[in-house]
Tab-separated table of C-alpha atoms in Angstrom:
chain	number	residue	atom	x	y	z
A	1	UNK	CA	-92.311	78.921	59.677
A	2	UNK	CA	-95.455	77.267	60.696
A	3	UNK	CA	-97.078	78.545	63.842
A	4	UNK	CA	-96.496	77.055	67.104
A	5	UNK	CA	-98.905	74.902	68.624
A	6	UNK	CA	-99.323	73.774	72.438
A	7	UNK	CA	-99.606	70.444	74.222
A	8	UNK	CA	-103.242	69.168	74.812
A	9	UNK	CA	-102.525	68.646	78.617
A	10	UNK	CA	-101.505	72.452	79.080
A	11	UNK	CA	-103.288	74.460	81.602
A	12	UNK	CA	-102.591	78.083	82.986
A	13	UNK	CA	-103.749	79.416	86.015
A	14	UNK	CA	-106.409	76.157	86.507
A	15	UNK	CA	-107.421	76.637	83.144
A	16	UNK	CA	-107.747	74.057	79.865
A	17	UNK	CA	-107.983	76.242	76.368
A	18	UNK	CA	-109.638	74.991	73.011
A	19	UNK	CA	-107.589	77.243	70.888
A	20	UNK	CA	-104.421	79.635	70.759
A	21	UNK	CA	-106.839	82.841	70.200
A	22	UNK	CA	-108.694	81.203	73.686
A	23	UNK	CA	-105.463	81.173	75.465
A	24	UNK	CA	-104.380	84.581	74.607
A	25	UNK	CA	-108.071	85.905	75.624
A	26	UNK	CA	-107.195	84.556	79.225
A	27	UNK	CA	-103.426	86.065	79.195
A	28	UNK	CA	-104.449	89.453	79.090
A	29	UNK	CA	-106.096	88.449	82.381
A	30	UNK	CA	-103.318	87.495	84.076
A	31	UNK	CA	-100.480	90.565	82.841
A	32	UNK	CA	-98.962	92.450	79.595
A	33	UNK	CA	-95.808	90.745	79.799
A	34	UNK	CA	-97.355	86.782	79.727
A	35	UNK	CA	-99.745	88.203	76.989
A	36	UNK	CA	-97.349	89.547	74.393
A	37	UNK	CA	-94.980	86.933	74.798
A	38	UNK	CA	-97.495	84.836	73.641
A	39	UNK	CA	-98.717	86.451	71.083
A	40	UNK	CA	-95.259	86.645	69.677
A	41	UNK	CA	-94.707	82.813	70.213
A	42	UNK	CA	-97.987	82.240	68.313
A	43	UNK	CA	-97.033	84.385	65.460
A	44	UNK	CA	-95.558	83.180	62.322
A	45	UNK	CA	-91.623	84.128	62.676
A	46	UNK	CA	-88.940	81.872	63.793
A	47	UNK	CA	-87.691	83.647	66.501
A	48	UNK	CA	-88.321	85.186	70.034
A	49	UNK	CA	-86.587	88.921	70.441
A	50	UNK	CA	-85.254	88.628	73.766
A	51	UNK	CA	-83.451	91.365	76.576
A	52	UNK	CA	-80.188	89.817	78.094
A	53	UNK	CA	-79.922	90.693	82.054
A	54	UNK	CA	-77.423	92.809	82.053
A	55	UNK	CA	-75.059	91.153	84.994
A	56	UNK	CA	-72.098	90.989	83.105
A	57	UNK	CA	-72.532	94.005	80.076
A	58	UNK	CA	-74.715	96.267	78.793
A	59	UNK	CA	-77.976	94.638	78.210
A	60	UNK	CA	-79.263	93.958	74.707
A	61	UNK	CA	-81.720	92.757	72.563
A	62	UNK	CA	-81.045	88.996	71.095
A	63	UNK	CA	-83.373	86.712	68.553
A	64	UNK	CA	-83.517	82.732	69.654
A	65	UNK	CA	-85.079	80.483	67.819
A	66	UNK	CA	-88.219	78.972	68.649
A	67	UNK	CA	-87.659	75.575	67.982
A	68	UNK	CA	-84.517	75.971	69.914
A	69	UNK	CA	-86.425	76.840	72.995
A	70	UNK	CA	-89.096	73.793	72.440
A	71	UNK	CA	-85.273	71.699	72.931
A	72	UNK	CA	-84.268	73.083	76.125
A	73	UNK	CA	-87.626	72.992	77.056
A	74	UNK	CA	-87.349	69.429	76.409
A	75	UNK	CA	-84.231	68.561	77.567
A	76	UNK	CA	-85.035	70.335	81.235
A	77	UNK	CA	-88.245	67.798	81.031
A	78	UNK	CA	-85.389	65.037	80.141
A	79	UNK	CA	-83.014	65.356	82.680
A	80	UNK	CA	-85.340	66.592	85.563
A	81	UNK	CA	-88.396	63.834	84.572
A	82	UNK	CA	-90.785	66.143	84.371
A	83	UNK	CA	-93.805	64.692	81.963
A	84	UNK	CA	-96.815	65.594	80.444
A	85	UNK	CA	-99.308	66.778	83.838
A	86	UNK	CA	-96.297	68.006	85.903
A	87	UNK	CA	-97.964	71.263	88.165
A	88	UNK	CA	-95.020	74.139	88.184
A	89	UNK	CA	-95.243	77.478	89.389
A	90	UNK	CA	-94.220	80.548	87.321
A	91	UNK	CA	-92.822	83.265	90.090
A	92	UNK	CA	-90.362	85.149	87.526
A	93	UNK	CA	-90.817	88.032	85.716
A	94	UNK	CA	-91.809	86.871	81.916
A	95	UNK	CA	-89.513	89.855	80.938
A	96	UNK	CA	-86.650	88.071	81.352
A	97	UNK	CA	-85.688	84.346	79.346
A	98	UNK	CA	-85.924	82.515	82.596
A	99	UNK	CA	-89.556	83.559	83.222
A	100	UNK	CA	-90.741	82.942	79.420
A	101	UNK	CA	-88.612	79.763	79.529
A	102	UNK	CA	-90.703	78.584	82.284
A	103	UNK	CA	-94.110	79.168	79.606
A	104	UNK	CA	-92.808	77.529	76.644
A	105	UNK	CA	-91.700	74.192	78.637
A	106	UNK	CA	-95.692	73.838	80.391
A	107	UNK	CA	-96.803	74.788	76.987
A	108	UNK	CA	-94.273	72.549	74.724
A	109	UNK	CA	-94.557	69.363	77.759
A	110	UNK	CA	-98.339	69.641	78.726
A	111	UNK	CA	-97.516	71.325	82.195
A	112	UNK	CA	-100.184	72.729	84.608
A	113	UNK	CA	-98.869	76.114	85.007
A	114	UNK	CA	-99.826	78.423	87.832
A	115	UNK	CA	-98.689	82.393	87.178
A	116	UNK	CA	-98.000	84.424	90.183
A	117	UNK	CA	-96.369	87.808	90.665
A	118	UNK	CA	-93.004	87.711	90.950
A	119	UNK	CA	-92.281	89.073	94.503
A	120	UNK	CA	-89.724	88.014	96.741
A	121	UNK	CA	-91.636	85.641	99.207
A	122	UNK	CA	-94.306	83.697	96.640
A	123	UNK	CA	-95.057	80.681	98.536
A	124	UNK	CA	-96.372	82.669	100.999
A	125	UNK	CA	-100.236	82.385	101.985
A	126	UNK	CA	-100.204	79.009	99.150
A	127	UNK	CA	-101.967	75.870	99.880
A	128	UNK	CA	-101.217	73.947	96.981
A	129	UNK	CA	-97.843	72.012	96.333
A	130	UNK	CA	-96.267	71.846	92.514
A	131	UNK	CA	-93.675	69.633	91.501
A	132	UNK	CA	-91.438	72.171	89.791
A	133	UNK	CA	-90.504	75.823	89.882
A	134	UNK	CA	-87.903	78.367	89.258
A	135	UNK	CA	-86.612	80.957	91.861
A	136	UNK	CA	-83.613	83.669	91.972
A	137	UNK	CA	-81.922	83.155	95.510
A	138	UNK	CA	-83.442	85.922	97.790
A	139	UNK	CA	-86.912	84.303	96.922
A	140	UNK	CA	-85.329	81.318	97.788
A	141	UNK	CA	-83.825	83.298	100.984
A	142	UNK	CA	-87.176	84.473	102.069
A	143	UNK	CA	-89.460	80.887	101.243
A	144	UNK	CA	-87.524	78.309	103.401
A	145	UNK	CA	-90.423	77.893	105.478
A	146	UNK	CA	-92.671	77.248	103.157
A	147	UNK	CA	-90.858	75.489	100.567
A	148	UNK	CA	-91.625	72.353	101.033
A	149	UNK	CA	-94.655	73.271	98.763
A	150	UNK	CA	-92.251	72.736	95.797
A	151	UNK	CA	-90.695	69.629	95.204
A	152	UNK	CA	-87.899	70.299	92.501
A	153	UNK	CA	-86.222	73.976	92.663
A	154	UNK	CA	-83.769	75.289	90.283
A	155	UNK	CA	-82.231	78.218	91.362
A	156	UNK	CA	-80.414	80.861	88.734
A	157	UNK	CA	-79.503	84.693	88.836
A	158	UNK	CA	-77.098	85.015	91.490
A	159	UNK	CA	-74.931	83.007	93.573
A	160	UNK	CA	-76.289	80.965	96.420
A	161	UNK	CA	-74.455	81.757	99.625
A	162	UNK	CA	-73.421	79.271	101.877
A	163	UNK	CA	-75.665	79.993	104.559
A	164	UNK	CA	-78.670	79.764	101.879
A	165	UNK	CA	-77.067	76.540	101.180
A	166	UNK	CA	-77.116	75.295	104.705
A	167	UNK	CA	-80.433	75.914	105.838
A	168	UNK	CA	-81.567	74.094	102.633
A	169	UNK	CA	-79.978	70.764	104.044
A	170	UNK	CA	-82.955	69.069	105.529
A	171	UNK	CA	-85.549	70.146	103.322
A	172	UNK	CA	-87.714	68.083	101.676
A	173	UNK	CA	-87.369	70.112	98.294
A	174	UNK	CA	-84.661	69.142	96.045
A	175	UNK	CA	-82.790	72.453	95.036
A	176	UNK	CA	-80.800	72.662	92.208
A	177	UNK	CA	-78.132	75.929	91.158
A	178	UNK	CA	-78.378	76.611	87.268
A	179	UNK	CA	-75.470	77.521	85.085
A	180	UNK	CA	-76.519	79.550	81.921
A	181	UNK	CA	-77.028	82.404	79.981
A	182	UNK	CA	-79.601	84.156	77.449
A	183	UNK	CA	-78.071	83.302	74.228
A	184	UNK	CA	-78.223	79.597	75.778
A	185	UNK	CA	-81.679	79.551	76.608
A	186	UNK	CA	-81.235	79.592	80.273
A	187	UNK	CA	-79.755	76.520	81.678
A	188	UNK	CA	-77.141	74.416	79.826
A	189	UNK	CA	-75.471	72.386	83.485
A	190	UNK	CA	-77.544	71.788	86.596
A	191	UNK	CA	-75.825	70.883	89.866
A	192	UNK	CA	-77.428	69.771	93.718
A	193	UNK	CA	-77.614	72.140	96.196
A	194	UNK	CA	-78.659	69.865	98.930
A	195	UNK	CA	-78.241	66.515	100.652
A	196	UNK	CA	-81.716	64.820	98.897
A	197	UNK	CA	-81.127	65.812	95.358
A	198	UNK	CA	-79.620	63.238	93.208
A	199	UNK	CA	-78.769	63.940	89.870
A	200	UNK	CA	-79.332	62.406	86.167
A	201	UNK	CA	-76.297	60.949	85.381
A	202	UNK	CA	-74.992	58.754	88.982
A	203	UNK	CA	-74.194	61.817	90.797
A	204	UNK	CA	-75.424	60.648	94.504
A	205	UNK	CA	-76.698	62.203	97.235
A	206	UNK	CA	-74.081	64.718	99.401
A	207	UNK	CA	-73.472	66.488	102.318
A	208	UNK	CA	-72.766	69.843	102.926
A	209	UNK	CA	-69.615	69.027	104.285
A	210	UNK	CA	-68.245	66.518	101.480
A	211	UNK	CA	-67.097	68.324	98.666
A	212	UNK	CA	-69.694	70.165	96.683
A	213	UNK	CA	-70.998	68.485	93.568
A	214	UNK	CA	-70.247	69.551	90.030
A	215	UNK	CA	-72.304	71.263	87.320
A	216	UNK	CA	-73.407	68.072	84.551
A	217	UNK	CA	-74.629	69.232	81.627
A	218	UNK	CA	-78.061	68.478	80.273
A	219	UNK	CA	-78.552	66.166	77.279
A	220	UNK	CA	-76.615	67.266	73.753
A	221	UNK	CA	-74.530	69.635	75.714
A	222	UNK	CA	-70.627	69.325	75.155
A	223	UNK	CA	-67.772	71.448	77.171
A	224	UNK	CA	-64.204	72.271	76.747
A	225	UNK	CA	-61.613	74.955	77.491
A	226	UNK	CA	-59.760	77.774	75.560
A	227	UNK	CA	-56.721	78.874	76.456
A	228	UNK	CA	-57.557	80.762	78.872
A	229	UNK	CA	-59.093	78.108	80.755
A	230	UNK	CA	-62.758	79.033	80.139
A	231	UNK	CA	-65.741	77.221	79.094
A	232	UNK	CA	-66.849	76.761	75.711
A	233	UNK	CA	-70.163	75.179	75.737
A	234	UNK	CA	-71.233	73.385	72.402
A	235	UNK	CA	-74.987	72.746	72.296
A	236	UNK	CA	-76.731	72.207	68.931
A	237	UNK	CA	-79.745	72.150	70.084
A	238	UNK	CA	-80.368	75.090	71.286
A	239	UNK	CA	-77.389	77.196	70.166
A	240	UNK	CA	-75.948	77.051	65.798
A	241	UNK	CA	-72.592	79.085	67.438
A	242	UNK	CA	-70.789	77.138	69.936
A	243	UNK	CA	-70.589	79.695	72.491
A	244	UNK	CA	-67.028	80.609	74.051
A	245	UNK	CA	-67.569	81.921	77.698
A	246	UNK	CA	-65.562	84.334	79.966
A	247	UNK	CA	-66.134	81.909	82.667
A	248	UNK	CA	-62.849	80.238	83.962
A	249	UNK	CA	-63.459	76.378	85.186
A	250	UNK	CA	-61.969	73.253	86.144
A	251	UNK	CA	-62.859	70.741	83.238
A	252	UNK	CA	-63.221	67.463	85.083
A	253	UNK	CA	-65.498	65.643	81.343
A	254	UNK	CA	-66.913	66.989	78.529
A	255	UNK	CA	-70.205	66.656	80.201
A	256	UNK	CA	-68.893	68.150	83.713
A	257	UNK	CA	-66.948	71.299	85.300
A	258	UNK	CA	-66.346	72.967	88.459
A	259	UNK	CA	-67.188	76.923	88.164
A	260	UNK	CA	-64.238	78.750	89.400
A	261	UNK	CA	-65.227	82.428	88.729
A	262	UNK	CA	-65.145	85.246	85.621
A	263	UNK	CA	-61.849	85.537	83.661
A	264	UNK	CA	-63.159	89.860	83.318
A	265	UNK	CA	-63.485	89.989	87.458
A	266	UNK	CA	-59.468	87.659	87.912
A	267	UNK	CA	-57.418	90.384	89.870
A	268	UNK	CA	-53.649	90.498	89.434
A	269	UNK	CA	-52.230	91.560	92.402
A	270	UNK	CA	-48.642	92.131	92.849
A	271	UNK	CA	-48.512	88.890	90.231
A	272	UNK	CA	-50.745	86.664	91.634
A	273	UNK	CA	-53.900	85.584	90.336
A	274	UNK	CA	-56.880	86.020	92.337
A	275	UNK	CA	-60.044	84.869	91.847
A	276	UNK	CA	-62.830	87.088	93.282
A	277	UNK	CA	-65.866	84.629	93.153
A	278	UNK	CA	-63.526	82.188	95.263
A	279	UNK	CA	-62.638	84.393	97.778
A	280	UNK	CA	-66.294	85.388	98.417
A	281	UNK	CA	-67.279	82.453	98.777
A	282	UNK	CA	-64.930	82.373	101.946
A	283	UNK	CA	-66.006	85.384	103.412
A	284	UNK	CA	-69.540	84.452	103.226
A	285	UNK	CA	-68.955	82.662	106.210
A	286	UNK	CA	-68.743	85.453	108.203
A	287	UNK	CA	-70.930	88.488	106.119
A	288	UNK	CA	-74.125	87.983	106.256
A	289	UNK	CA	-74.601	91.290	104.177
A	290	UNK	CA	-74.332	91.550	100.869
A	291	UNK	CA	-70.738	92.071	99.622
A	292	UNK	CA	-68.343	91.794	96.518
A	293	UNK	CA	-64.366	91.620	96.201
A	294	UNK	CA	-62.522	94.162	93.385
A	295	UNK	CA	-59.579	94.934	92.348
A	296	UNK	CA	-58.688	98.328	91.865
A	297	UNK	CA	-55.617	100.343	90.339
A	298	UNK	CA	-52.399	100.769	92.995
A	299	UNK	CA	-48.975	102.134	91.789
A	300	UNK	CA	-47.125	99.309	93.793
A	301	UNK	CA	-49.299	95.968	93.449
A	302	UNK	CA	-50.727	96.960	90.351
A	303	UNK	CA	-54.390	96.247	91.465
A	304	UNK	CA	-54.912	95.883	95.262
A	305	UNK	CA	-58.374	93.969	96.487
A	306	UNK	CA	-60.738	95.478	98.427
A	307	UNK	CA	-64.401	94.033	99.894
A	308	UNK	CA	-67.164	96.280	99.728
A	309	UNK	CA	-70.094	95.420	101.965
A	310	UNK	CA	-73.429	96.974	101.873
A	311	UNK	CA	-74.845	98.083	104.723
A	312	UNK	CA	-73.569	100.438	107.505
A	313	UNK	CA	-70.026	100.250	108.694
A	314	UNK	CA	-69.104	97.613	110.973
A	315	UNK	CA	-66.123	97.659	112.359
A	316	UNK	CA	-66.947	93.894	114.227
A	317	UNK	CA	-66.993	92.675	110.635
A	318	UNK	CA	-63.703	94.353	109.600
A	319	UNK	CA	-61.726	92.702	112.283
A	320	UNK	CA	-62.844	89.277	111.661
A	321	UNK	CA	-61.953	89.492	107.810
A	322	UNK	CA	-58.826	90.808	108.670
A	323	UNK	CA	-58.466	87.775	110.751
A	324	UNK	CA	-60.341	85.100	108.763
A	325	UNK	CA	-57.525	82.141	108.493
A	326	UNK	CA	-59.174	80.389	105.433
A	327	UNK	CA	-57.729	83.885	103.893
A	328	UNK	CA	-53.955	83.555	102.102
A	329	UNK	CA	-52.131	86.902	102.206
A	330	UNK	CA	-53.042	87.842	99.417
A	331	UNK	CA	-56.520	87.314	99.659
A	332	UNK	CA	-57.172	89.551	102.385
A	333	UNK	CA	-58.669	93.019	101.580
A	334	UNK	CA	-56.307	95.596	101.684
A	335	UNK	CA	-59.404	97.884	102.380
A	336	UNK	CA	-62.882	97.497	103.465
A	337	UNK	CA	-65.976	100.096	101.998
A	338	UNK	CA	-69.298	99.981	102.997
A	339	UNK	CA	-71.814	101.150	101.115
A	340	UNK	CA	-75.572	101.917	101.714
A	341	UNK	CA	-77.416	100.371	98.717
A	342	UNK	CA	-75.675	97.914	95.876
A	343	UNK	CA	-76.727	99.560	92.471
A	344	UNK	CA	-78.852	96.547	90.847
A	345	UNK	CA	-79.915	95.447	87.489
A	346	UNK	CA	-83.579	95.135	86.704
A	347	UNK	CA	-83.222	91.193	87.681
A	348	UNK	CA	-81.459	92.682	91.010
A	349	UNK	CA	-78.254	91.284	89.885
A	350	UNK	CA	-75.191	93.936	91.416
A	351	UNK	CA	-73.944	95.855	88.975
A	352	UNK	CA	-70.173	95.839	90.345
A	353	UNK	CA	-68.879	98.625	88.413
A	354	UNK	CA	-71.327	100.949	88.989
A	355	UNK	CA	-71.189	100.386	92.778
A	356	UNK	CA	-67.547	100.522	92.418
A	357	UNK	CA	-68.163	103.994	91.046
A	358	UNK	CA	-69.922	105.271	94.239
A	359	UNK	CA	-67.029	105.216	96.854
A	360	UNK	CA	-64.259	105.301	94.434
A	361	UNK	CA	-62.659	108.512	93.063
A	362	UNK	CA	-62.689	108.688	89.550
């Protein structure tokens, strides 16, 4: 393969470079991590090795091809209009795809990319205001006051709670949740988080209290269902494998779905179906910790669910999930755990089973 080039407009860290060997000169400024992975985009294979998070398996080591990245790099510019001169912010780790997807669209669209380190509060202390960045949601969490320095969010990693989703309401930032994995190339579906982000597509502005909108797909993406009920995402353009998901959804197109939760976490208790994602989603209206539902084995149910909440025990909180109406029988906990620390992957994603394996005897 020929070697990767890089839009004229594209500038990192306030600077314009003649050549690729320039570039790389200055990336060694700025860490290891931007540096090597672009010296291996510059190089002459067709592919990027790349280090799945983790969240839902062991992680590992997968190749994508580089001119499928330069498509979802254009398609994000597509769907979210962001052209040639568009200023973005880089607070990710470049470990990770969602960090070195953030290089390769500045370099493949002409961006103006600033590179900061990725802690959890990187607005802070800024003066200058970019029209696009990337965050996981406790940088989110810990930038609302200052986030008005962005003007387009996309938010990925983790699921934003509801109070994250409230206090987002009146900004002027319009934040969108991401749905999407490594072996995608990050993002495949895009969906508004709050009430001034319209989408590509005729999806118009809501409110927090109308019903939430759905994930749409970006361009050349196409969805269906096994039987099973979970996604299988078709996207040529960045994927040759149509890729068939563990995630369990409500189809409403081929271009749009409602995420209902993972088809590995569904809990069947005493019969019934339960879906843990779905039930957390209720209790976050009253845990402000963090906290996960399981199921785990019992001889008369045949898994029983229990919340574990991180943090010290509380036994305020217990009562009012015991008592939470929005809760069907068989949704509420048959036990409650708390548990100091959540064991995290390197992208501080909980690893469930592992914190699972703290309380619980083996």
């Amino acid at each position: 393969m020929k070697k990767n080039t890089f839009h004229k407009s594209f500038q990192l860290n306030g600077e314009s470079f003649s050549s690729e060997e320039e570039l790389l000169s200055f990336s060694k400024r700025i860490n290891n991590s931007v540096f090597s992975f672009l010296s291996d985009w510059f190089n002459t294979e067709d592919f990027i090795i790349v280090q799945t998070s983790g969240s839902t398996g062991r992680p590992k080591p997968i190749p994508l091809k580089k001119e499928f990245m330069k498509n979802s790099a254009e398609a994000t510019g597509t769907f979210f209009g962001l052209k040639e001169n568009t200023t973005a912010l880089l607070c990710l780790s470049t470990d990770y795809i969602a960090g070195k997807m953030m290089l390769v669209r500045a370099l493949t669209l002409g961006w103006k990319l600033d590179v900061v380190e990725a802690i959890s509060n990187p607005l802070e202390g800024m003066d200058k205001v970019y029209d696009f960045s990337a965050m996981v949601p406790m940088q989110l969490q810990n930038s609302l006051k200052d986030l008005h320095k962005v003007k387009k969010l996309i938010v990925g990693g983790g699921v934003v709670s509801n109070d994250l989703i409230s206090a987002i309401q009146n900004l002027s930032t319009q934040v969108f949740a991401t749905y999407g994995m490594t072996e995608t190339i990050t993002h495949i579906a895009v969906k508004s988080l709050n009430n001034c982000a319209p989408l590509r597509g005729g999806m118009t502005k809501q409110s927090i209290d109308n019903e939430t909108p759905h994930y749409k797909t970006l361009p050349n993406v196409y969805l269906s269902q096994d039987n099973r009920n979970c996604l299988i995402i078709d996207a040529p353009k960045v994927s040759e494998e149509r890729i068939v998901t563990n995630d369990v959804v409500h189809l409403i197109s081929e271009t749009e779905f409602e995420w209902l939760g993972r088809y590995d976490n569904v809990i069947n208790s005493g019969g019934v179906k339960l879906h843990p994602e779905k039930i957390e989603e209720k209790l976050s209206k009253i845990i402000s910790n963090r906290f996960f539902v399981a199921g785990v084995p019992d001889q008369k149910l045949g898994e029983k669910l229990i919340l574990v909440i991180e943090g010290e025990k509380d036994s305020v909180i217990s009562n009012k999930v015991r008592n939470l109406n929005e809760l069907s029988k068989y949704e509420t906990p048959k036990e409650i755990y708390f548990v100091e620390e959540f064991v995290e992957t390197e992208t501080k994603k909980i690893q469930r089973k592992k914190t699972l394996a703290k309380i619980l005897p083996h």
